[in-house]
CSV table of C-alpha atoms in Angstrom, one decimal:
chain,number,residue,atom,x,y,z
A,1,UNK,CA,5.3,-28.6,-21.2
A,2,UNK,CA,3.1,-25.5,-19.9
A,3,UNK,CA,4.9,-23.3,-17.6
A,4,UNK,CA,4.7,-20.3,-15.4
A,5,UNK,CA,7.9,-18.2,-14.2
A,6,UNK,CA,7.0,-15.6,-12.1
A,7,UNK,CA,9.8,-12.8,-11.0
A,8,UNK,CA,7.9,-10.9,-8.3
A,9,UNK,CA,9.3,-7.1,-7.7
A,10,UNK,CA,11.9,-7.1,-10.8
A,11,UNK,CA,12.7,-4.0,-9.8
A,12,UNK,CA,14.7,-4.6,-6.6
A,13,UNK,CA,15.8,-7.8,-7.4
A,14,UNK,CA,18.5,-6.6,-10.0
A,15,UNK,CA,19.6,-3.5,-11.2
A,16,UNK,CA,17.1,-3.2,-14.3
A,17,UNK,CA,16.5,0.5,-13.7
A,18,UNK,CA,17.1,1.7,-17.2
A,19,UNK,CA,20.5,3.2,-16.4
A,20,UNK,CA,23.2,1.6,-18.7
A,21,UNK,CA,26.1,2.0,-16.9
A,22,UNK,CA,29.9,1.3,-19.3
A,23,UNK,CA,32.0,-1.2,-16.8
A,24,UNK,CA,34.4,0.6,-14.8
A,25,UNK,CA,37.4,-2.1,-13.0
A,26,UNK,CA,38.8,1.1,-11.5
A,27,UNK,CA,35.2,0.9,-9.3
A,28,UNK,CA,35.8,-2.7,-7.7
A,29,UNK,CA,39.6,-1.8,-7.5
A,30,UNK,CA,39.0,1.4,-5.3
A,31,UNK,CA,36.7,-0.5,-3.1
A,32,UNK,CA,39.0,-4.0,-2.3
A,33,UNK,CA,42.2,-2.0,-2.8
A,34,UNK,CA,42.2,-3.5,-6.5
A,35,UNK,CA,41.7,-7.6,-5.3
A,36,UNK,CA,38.1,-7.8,-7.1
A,37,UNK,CA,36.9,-9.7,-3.9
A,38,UNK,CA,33.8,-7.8,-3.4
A,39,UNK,CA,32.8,-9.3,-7.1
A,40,UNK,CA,34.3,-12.4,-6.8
A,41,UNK,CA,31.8,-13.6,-3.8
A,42,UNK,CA,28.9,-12.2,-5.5
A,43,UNK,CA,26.6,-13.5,-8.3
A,44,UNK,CA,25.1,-11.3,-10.7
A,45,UNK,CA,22.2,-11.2,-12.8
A,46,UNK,CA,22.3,-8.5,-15.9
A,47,UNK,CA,20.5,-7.0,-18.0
A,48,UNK,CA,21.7,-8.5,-20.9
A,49,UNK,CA,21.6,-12.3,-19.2
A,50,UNK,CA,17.9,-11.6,-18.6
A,51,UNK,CA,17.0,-10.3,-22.0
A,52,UNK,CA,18.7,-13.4,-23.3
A,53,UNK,CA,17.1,-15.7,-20.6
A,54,UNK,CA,13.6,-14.4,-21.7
A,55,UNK,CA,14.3,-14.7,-25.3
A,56,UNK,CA,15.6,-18.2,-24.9
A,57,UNK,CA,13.0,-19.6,-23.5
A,58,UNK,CA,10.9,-18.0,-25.3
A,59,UNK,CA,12.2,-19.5,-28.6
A,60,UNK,CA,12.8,-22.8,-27.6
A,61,UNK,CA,10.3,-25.1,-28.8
A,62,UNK,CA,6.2,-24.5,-29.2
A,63,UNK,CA,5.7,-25.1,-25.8
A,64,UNK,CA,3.1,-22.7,-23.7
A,65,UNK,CA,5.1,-20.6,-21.6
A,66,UNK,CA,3.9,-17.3,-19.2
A,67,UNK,CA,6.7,-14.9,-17.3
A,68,UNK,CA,5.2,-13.0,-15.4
A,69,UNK,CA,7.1,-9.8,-13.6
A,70,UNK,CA,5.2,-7.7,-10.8
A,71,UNK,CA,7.0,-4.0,-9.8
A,72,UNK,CA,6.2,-1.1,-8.1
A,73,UNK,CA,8.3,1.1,-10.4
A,74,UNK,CA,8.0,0.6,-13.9
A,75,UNK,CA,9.7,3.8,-14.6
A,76,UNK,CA,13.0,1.8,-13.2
A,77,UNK,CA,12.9,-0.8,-15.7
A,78,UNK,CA,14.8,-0.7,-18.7
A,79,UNK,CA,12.9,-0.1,-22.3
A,80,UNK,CA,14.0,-2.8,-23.6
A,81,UNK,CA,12.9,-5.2,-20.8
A,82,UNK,CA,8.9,-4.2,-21.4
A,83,UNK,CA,8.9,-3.5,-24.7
A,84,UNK,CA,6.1,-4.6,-27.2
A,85,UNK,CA,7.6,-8.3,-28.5
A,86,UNK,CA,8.8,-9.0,-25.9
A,87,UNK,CA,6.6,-8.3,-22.7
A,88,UNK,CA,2.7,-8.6,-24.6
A,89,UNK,CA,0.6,-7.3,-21.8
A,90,UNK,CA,1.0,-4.5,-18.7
A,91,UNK,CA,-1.9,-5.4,-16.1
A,92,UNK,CA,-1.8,-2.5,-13.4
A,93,UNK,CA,-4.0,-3.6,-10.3
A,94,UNK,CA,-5.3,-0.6,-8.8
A,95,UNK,CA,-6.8,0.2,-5.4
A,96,UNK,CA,-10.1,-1.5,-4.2
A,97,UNK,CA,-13.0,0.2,-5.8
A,98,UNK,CA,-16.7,-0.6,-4.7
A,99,UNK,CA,-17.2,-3.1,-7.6
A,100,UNK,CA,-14.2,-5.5,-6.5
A,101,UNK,CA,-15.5,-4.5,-2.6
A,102,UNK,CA,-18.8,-6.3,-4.0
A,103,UNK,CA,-17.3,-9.5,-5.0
A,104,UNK,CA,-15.2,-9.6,-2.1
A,105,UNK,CA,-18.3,-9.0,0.2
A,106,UNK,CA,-20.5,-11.6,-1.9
A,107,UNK,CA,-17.0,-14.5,-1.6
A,108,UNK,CA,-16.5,-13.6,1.8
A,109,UNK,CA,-19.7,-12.8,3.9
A,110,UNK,CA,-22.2,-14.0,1.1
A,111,UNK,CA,-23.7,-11.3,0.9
A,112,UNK,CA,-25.2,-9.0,-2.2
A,113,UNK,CA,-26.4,-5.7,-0.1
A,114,UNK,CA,-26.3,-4.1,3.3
A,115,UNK,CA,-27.0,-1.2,4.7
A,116,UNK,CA,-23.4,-0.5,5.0
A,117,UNK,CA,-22.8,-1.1,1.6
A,118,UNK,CA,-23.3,2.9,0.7
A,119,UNK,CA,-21.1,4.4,3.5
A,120,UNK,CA,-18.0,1.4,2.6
A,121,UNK,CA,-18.3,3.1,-1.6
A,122,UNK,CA,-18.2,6.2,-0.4
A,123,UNK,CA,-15.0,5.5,1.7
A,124,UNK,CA,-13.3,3.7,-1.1
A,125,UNK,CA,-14.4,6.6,-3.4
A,126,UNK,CA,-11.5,8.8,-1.0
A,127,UNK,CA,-9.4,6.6,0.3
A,128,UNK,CA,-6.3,4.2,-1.3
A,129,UNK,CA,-6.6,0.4,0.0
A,130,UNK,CA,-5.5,-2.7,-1.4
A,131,UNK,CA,-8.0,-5.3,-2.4
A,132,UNK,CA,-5.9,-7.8,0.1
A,133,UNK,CA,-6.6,-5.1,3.1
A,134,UNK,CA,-10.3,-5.3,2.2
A,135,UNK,CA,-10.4,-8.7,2.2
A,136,UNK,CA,-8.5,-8.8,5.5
A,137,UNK,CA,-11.2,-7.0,7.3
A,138,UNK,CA,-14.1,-9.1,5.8
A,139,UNK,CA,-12.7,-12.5,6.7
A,140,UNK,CA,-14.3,-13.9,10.0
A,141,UNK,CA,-11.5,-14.4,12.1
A,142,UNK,CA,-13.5,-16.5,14.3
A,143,UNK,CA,-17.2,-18.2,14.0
A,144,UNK,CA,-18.1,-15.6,16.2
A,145,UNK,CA,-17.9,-12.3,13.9
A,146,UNK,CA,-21.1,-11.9,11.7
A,147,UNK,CA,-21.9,-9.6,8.4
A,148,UNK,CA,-22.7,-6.4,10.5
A,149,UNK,CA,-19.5,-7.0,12.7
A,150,UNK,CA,-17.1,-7.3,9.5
A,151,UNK,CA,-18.5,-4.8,7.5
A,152,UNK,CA,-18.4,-2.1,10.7
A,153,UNK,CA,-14.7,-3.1,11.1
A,154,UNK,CA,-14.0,-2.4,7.8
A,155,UNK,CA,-15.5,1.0,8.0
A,156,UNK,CA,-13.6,1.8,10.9
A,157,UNK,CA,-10.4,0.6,8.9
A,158,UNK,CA,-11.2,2.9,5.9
A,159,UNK,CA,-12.0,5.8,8.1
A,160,UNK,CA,-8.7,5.4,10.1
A,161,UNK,CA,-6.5,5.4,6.7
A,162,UNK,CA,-8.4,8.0,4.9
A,163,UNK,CA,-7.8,9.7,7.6
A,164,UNK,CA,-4.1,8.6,8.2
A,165,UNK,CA,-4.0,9.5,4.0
A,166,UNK,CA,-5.3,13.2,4.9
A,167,UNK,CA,-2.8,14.0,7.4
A,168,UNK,CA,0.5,12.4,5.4
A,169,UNK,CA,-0.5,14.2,2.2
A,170,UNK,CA,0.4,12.2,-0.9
A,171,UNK,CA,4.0,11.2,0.1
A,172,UNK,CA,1.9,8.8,2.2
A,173,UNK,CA,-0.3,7.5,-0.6
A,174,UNK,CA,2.4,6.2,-2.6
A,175,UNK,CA,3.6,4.3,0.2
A,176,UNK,CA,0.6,2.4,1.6
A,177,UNK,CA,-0.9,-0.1,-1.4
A,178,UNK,CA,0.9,0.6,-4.3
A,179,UNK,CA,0.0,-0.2,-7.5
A,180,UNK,CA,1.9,-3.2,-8.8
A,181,UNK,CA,2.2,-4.1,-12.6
A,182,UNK,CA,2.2,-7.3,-13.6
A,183,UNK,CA,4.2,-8.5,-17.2
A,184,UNK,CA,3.1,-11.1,-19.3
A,185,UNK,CA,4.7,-12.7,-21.9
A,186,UNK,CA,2.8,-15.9,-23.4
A,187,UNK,CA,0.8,-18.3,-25.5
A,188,UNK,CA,-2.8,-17.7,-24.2
């Protein structure tokens, strides 16, 4: 059986931040009054269930599996989690550069060149934007919008957030777009 698991944003959805923490009881107990409730109603996924989930799967049977785990934080994750043998490849997707703008431009408007084309790299040189934002502003959102109209738009949009990017300093930048990695683990 070929399979894909895919975990999006490991890093919020459980506590894989790296920090090994010893169990404490006395913690639950001074927050229910002792009773355990607050545990009892909750399930939990652990480090240690994961590792053991991943390496289960992983050696049971020949069959072609991929798990794939996207995070804005690697620096959360626990070692052990995205070590070498166990996670095989780290993908960081970056910001939009002009050569991804290119294909979007050539799947989207079916186009190789413009005019605009020169002004849109030197935006993307200076400012941080998602592929998926690009692509926003080049899909027609009606019959009605052509090339020069999409292309302008998204000159506009790049202007406004390098712009925007300028003014918030960098807190700003790693807020808008983030880079996300994604893990792989698999027979290819």
């Amino acid at each position: 059986m070929k399979s894909i698991i895919v975990i999006e944003d490991i890093d919020c959805s459980v506590d894989l931040t790296g920090k090994r923490r010893k169990r404490d009881g006395d913690l639950s107990a001074k927050k229910d009054g002792g009773q355990g409730k607050e545990d009892q109603n909750q399930s939990r996924v652990t480090l240690s269930g994961l590792l053991n989930f991943i390496d289960g799967i992983w050696s049971a049977c020949g069959q072609e599996r991929i798990i794939i785990f996207t995070t804005n934080h690697i620096e959360k994750l626990d070692p052990a989690l995205i070590r070498r043998g166990r996670m095989d490849m780290h993908i960081e997707l970056s910001y939009c550069g002009f050569e991804a703008f290119k294909v979007l431009a050539k799947n989207y408007l079916d186009v190789d060149s413009h005019p605009l084309f020169g002004e849109i790299k030197s935006l993307l040189k200076e400012t941080k934007i998602a592929p998926a934002d690009v692509a926003e502003k080049l899909m027609a959102k009606n019959h009605k919008i052509d090339v020069d109209g999409s292309l302008k738009d998204l000159v506009e949009s790049l202007e406004r957030r390098k712009k925007h990017q300028r003014d918030h300093g960098d807190d700003h930048k790693k807020k808008i777009g983030g880079k996300k990695l994604g893990i792989f683990r698999g027979l290819f």
